[in-house]
Coordinates of C-alpha atoms and ligand atoms in Angstrom, one line a residue:
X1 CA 0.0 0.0 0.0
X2 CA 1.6 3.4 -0.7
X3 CA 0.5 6.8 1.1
X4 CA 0.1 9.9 -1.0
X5 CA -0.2 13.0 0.9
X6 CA -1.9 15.5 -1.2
X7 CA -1.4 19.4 0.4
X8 CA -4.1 22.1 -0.6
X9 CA -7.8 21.1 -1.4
X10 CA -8.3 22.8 -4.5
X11 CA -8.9 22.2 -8.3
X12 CA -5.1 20.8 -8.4
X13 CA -5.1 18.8 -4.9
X14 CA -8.4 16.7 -5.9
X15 CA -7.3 15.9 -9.7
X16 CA -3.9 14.6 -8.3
X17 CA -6.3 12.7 -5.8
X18 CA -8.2 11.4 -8.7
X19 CA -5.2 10.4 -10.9
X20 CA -3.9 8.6 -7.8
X21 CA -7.0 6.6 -7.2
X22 CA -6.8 5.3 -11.0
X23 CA -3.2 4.4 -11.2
X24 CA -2.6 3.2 -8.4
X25 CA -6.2 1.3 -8.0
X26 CA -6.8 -0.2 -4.5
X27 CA -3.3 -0.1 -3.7
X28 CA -3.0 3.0 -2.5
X29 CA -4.2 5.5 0.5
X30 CA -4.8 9.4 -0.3
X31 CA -5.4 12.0 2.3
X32 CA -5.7 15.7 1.4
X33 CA -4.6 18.5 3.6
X34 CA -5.8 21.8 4.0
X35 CA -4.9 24.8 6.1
X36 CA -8.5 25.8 6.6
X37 CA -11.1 23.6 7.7
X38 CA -13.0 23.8 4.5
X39 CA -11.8 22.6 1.4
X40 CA -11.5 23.4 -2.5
X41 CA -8.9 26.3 -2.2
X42 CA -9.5 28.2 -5.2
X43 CA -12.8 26.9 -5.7
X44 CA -14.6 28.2 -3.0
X45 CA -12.0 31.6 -2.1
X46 CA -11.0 32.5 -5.7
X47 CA -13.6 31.7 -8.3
X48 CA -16.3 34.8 -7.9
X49 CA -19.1 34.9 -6.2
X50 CA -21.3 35.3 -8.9
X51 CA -19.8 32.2 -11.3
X52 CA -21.5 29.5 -9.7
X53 CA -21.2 27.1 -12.9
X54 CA -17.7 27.5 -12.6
X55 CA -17.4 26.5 -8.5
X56 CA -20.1 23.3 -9.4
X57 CA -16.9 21.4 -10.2
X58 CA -16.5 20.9 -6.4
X59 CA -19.2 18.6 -7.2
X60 CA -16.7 16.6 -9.4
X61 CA -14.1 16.6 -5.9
X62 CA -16.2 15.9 -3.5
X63 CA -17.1 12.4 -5.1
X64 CA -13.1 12.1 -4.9
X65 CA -13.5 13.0 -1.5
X66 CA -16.2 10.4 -0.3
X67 CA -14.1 7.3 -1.7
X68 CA -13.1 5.2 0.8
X69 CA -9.5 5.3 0.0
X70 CA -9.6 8.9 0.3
X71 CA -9.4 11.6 3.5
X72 CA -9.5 15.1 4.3
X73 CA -7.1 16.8 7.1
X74 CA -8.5 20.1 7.4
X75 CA -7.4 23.0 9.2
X76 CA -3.8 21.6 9.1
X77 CA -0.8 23.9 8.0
X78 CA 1.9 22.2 6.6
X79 CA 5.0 24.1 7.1
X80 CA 3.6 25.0 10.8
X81 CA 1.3 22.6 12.5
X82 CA 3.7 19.8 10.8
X83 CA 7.0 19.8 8.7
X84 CA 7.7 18.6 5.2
X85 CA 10.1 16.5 6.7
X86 CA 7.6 14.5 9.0
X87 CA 5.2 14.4 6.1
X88 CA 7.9 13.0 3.8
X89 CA 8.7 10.0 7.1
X90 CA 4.9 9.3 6.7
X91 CA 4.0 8.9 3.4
X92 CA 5.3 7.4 -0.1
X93 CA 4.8 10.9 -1.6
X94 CA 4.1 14.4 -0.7
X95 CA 2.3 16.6 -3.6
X96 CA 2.1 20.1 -2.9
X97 CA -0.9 21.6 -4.5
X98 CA -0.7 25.0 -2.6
X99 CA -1.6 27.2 -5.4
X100 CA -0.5 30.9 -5.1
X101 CA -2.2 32.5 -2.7
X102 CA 0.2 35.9 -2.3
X103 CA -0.1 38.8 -4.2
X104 CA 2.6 40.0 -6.6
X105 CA 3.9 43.3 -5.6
X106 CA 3.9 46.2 -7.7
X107 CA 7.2 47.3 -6.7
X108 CA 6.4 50.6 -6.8
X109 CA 6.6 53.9 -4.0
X110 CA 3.2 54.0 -1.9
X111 CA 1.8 50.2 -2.3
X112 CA 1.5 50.2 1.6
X113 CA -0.8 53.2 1.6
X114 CA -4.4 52.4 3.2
X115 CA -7.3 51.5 0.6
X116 CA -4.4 49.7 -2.1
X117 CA -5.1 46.1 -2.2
X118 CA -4.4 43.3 -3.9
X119 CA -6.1 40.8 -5.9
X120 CA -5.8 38.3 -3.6
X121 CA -7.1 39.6 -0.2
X122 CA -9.6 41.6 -2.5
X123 CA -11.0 38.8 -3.6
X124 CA -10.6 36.4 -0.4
X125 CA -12.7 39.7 1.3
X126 CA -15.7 39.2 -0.8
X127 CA -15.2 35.5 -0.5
X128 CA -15.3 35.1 2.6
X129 CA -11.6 33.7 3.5
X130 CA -10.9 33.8 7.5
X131 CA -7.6 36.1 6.0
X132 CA -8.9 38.3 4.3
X133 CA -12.2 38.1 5.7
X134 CA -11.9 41.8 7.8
X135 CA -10.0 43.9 4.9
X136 CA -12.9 46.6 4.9
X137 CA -12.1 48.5 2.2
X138 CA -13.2 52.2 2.0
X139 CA -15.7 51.8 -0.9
X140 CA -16.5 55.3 0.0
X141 CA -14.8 57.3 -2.5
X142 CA -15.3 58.2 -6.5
X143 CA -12.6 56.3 -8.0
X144 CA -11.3 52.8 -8.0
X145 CA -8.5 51.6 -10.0
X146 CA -8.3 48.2 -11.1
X147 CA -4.4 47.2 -12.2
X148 CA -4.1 44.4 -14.7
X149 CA -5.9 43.2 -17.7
X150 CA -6.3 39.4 -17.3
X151 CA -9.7 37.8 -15.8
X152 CA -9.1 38.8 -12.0
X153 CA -8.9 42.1 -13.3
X154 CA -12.8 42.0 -14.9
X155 CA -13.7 40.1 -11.9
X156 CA -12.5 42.8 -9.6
X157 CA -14.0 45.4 -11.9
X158 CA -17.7 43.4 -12.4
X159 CA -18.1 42.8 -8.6
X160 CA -17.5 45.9 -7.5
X161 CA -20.2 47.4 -10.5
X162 CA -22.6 44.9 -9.5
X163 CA -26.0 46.2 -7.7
X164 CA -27.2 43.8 -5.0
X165 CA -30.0 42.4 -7.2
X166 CA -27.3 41.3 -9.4
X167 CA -26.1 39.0 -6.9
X168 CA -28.8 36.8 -6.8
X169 CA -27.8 33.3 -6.6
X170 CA -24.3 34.0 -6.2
X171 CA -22.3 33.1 -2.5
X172 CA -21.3 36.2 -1.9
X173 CA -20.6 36.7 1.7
X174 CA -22.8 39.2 3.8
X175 CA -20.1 42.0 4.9
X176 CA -19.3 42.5 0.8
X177 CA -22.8 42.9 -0.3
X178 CA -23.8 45.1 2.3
X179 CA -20.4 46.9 1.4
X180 CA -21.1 47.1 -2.0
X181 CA -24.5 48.3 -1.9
X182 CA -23.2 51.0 0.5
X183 CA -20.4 51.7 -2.4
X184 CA -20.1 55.6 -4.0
X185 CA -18.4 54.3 -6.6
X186 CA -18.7 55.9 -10.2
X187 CA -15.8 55.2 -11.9
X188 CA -14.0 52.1 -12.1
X189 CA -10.5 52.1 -14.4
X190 CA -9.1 48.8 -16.2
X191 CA -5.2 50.1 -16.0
X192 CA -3.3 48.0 -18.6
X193 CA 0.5 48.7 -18.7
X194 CA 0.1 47.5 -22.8
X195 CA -2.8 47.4 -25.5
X196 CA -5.9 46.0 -26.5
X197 CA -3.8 43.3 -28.5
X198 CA -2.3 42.3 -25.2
X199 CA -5.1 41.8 -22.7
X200 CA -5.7 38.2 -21.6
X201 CA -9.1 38.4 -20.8
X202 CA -11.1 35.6 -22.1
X203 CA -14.1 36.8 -24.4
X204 CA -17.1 35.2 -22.3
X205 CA -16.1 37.1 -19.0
X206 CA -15.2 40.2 -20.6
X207 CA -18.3 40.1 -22.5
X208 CA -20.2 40.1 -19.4
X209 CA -19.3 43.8 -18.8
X210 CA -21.4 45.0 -21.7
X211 CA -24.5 43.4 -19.2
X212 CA -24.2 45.2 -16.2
X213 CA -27.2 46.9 -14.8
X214 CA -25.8 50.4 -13.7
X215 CA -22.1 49.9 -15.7
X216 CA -21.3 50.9 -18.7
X217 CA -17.8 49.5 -20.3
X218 CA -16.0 52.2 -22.2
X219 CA -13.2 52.3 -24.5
X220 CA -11.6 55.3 -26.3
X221 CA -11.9 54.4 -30.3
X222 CA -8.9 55.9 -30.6
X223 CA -6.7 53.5 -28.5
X224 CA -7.7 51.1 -30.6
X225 CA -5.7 49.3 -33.7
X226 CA -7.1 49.1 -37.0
X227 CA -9.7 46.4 -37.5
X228 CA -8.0 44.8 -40.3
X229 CA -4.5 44.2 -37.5
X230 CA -7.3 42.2 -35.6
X231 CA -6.9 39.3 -38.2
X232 CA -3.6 37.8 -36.9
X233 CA -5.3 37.3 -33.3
X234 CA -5.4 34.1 -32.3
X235 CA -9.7 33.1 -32.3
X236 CA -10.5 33.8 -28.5
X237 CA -8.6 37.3 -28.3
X238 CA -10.3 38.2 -31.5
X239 CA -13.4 37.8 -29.9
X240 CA -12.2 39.3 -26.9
X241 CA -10.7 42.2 -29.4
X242 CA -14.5 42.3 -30.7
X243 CA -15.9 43.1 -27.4
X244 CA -13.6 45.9 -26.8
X245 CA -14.5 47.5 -30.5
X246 CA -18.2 47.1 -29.1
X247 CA -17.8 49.0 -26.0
X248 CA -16.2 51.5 -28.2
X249 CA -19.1 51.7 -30.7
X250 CA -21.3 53.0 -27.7
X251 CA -22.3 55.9 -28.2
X252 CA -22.1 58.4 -25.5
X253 CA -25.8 58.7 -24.4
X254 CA -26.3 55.3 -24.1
X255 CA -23.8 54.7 -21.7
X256 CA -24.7 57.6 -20.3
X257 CA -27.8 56.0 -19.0
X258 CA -26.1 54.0 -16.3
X259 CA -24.3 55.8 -13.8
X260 CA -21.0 53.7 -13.4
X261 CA -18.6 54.4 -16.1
X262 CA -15.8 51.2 -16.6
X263 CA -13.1 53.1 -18.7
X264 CA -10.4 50.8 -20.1
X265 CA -6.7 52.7 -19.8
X266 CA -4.4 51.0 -21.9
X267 CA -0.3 51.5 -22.1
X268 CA -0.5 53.4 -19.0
X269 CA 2.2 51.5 -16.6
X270 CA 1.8 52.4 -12.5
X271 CA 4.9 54.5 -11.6
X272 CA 3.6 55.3 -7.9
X273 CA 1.0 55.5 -5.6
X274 CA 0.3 58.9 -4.1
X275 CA -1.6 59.8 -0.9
X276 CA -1.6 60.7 2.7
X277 CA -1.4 58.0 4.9
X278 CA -4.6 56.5 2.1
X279 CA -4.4 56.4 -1.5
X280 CA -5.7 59.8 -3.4
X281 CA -4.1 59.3 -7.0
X282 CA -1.8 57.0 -9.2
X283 CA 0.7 58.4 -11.2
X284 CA 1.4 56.0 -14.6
X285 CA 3.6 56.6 -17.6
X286 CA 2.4 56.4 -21.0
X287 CA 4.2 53.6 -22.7
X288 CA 4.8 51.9 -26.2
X289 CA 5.5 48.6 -27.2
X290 CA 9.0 47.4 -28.3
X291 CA 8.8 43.7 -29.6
X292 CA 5.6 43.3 -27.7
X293 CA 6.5 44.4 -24.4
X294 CA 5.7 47.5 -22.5
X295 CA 8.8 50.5 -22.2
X296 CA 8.3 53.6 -20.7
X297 CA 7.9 57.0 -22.9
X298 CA 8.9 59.1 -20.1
X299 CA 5.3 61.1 -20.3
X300 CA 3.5 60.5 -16.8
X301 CA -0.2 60.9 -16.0
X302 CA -1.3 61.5 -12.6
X303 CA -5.0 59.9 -12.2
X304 CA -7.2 60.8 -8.6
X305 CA -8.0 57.1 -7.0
X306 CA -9.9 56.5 -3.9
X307 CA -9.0 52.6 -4.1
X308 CA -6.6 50.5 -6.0
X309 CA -6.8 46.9 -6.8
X310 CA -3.7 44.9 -8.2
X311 CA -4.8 41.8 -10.2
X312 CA -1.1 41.8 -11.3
X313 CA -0.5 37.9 -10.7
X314 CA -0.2 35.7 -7.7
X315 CA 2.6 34.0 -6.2
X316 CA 3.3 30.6 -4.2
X317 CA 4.0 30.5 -0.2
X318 CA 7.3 28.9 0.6
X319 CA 7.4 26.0 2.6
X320 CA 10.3 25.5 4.8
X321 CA 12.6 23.2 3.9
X322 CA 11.1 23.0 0.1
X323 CA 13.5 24.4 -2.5
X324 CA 12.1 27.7 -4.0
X325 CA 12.2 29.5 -7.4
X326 CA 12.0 33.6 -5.7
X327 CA 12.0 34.8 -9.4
X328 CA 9.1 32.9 -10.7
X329 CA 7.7 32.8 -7.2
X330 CA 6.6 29.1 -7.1
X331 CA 8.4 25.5 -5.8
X332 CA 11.5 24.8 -7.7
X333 CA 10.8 21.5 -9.9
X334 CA 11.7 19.8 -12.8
X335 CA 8.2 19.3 -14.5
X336 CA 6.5 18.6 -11.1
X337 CA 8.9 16.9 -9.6
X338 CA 11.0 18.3 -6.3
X339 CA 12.8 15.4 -5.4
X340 CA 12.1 12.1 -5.5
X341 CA 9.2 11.5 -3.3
X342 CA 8.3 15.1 -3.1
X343 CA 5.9 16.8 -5.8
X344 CA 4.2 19.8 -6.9
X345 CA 1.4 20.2 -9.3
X346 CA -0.8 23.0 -10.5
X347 CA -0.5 26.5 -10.0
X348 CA 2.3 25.9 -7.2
X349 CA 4.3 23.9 -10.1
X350 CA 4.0 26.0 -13.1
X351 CA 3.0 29.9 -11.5
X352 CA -0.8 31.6 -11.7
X353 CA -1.9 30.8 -15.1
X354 CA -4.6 28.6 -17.5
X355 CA -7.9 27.5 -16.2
X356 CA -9.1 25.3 -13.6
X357 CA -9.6 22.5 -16.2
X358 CA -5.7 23.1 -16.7
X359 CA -5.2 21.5 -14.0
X360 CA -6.2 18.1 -14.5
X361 CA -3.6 17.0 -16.7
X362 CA -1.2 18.2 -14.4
X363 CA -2.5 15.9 -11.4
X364 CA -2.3 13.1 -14.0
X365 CA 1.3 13.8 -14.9
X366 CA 2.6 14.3 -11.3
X367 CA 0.5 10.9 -11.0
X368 CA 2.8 9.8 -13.8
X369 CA 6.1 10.8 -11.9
X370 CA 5.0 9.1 -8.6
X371 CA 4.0 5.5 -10.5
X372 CA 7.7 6.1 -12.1
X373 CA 9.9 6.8 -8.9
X374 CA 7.3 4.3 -7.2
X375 CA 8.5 1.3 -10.1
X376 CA 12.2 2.9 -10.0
X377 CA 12.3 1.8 -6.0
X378 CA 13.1 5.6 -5.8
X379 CA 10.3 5.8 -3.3
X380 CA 12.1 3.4 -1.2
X381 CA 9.1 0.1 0.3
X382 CA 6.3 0.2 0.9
X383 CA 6.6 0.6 4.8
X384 CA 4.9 4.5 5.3
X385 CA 2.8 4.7 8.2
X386 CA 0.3 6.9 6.1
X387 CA -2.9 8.5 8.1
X388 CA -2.4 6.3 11.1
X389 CA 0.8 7.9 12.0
X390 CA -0.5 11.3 10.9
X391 CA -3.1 11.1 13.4
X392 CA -0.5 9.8 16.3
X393 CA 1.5 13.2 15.3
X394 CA -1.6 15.2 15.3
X395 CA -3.3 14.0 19.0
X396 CA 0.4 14.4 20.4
X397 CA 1.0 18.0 19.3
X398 CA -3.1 18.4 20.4
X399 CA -4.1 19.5 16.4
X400 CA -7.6 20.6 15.7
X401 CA -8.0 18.0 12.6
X402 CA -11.3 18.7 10.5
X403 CA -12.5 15.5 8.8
X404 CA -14.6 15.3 5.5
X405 CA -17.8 14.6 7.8
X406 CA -17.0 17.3 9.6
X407 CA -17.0 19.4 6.5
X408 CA -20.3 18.0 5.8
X409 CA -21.9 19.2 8.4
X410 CA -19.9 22.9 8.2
X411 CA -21.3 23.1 4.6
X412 CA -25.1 21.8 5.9
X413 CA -24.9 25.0 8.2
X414 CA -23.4 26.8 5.8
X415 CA -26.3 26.1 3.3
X416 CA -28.8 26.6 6.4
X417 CA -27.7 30.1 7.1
X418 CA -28.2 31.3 3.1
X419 CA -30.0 34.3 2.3
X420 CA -33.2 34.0 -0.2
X421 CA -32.0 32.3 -3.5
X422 CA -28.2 32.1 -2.6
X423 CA -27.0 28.4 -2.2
X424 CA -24.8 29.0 1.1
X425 CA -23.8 31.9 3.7
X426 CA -20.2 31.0 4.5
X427 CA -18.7 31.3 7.6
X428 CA -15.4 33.3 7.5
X429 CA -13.5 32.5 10.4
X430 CA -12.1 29.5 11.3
X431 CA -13.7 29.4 15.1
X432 CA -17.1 29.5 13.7
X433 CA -16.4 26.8 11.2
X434 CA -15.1 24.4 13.6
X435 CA -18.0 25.5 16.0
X436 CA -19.9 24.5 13.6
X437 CA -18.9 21.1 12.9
X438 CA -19.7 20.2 16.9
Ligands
NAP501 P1 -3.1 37.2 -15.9 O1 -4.1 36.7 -16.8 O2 -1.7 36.8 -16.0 O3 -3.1 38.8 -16.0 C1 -2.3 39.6 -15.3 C2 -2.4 41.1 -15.8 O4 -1.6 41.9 -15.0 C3 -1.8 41.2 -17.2 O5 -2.6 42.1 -17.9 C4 -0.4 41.8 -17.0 O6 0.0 42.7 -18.0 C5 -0.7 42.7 -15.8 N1 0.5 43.0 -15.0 C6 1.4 42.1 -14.6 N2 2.4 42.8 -13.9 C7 2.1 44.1 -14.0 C8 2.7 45.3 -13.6 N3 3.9 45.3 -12.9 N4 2.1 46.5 -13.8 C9 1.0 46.5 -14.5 N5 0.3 45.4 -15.0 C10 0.9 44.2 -14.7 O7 -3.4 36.9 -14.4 P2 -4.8 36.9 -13.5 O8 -5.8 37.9 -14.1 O9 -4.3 37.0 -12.1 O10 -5.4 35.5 -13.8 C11 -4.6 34.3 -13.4 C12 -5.2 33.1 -14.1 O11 -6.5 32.8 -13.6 C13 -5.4 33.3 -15.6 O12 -5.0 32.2 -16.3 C14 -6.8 33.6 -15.7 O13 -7.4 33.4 -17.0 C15 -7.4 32.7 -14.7 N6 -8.7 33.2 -14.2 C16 -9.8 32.8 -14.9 C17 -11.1 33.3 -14.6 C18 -12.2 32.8 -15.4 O14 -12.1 32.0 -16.3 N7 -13.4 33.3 -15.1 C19 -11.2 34.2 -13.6 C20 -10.1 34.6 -12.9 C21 -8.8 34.1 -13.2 P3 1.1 42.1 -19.1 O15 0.4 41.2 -19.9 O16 1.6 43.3 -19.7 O17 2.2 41.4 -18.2

């Protein structure tokens, strides 16, 4: 029997869970970690509130989940509560499917000033994770800036356009709806440091800005290229290219009609952050592209901001004693692979990019290098001591472990508590979720 310990409880933990189950058949015993006592990482703190078809692939994990073969250790930190090393005594393999849950920094003068945020605890606030769950951003003022243009960006931008009625159905979390409806927000910028040739929104998402009840997408026919130079696109930024064309082709006093504008600003690259003790204004240079990058012009803007959201990329937490790329900010492997016997997969292998379906061939092929190092007797016998010597470790050093049960019956409260028409109300500290598995 080999043990596979699987850490992080999202999209790339529970396809590396199911890849396991298949190769290695009934041979083999998986238990998925998680630092909070809720699982599906990404899933359930990334994915937006209002995308439910995209977080019903939980659906898919949880029947990963309730195999017999399978188990959950919630509200376990590896790297704290227990070592790599003491994982790596208990079990055949470790995989670590942390994702990249820190922010990129901008890098630029005034990031620490109140009211500039990134992506991350942005989006963990109106998700309701325990971190981020007391961020309480002013929503008070005129202007927000949103940095980036790839899809957290438009999320950012969409949620916080949304009126409450728009957030029917969706699992967004109490404080960030009242918040938002509460918001004076009138203009929200799209800052992109290149073109409309360069954004890497996807064209369904960014579509979905042309539907907004009281937001209007703009973009400046002017900053655009000329339709025929839209031809060597590949398909999906074409159409994406198409929606930004449409949101020019408004006219004025149509867009007028809703009181939000959403203004794209394109090769306009953040130089610094200005404000007194909270963010007033952003200063950007104008840039132009050299072989498809971005390079300053030397002419800055200064633009008035009340609150600025980075959706400039994500990076992966280090793990003591696990080697670490700092440049690319994510485990340092060799197509998954650590060391023998140690693994990482997903976004924690390969850095914040592609889909959640992306993914799944990645848990296959980390699957892949186990069975190989497994067969190559790099994995040494098969003597590992698995979940029973896990839980010996975990009543000695008195750890709180959440099971998959217990999860069960976090998620029935969590469904009990939901307002009209929304499938759950979820709890955002840890406390109450454990409270509420008792
Ligand atoms: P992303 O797609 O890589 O976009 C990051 C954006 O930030 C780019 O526009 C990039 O511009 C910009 N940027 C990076 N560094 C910058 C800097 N220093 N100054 C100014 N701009 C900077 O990343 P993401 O939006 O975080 O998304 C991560 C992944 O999750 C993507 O694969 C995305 O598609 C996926 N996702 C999907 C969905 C969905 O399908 N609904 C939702 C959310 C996220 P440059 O291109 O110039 O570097």
């Amino acid at each position: 029997m080999r043990h596979i310990a699987i850490i992080g409880s999202g999209p790339a933990g529970y396809y590396t869970a199911e890849a396991a189950q298949k190769a290695f058949a009934g041979d083999v015993r998986i238990e998925v970690f998680d630092s909070l006592p809720v699982p599906y990482g990404l899933i359930r703190s990334g994915v937006a509130p209002d995308h439910q078809s995209i977080k019903a692939v939980s659906n898919r994990y949880e029947k990963v989940a309730l195999s017999d073969n399978v188990g959950f250790v919630g509200n376990v930190c590896v790297g704290r509560d227990v070592s790599i090393a003491e994982l790596r005594e208990l079990y055949d393999a470790v995989v670590l499917a942390t994702g990249a849950p820190r922010d990129r920094d901008l890098g630029i003068p005034g990031e620490t000033l109140s009211n500039v945020f990134g992506s991350a605890a942005f989006v963990g606030w109106y998700n309701g994770h325990p971190e981020f769950a007391a961020l309480d951003p002013d929503l008070s003022g005129r202007t927000a800036v949103v940095i980036g243009m790839g899809n957290v960006a438009l999320d950012v931008a969409r949620i916080l356009a949304k009126t409450r009625a728009e957030f029917a159905g969706s699992d967004i979390v109490a404080h960030a709806l009242d918040a938002l409806e509460a918001s004076r927000i009138e203009r929200i910028l799209i800052l992109g440091r290149r073109g409309p040739h360069q954004i890497m929104m996807t064209p369904k998402e960014l579509g979905e800005l042309g539907h907004l009840e009281r937001a209007a997408p703009h973009v400046a026919p002017a900053d655009l290229p000329a339709p025929e130079e839209d031809a060597i696109l590949e398909p999906g930024l074409r159409k994406s290219v198409s929606h930004l064309r449409a949101f020019a082709a408004t006219p004025a006093h149509i867009r007028a009609e809703k009181p939000i504008d959403l203004e794209f600003v394109f090769m306009s690259s953040p130089k610094a952050l200005v404000g007194n003790g909270k963010v007033e204004a952003i200063e950007v240079e104008k840039t132009r592209l050299v072989r498809g990058q971005a390079e300053g012009t030397g002419e800055t803007e200064t633009i008035p901001a009340d609150l600025v959201i980075s959706c400039i990329g994500y990076r992966t937490s280090p793990i003591p004693g696990v080697p670490f790329d700092e440049r690319a900010g994510r485990f340092a492997n060799d197509e998954g692979r650590i060391l023998p016997g140690l693994y990482c997969v997903g976004w924690a292998r390969r850095g914040p990019s592609g889909t959640i379906g992306t993914n799944r061939p990645d848990g296959y092929s980390v699957v892949e290098l186990i069975a190989e190092d497994a067969e190559s007797g790099a994995l040494g016998a098969a003597r590992k001591h698995g979940r029973a010597g896990f839980d010996a470790l975990a009543e000695e050093r008195g750890l709180e472990v959440v099971t998959f049960r217990d999860w069960k019956k976090i998620e029935e409260a969590e469904t009990r508590a939901a307002r009209d028409g929304a499938p759950r109300e979820k709890f955002v500290d840890v406390a109450a979720m454990i409270r509420a598995r008792d």
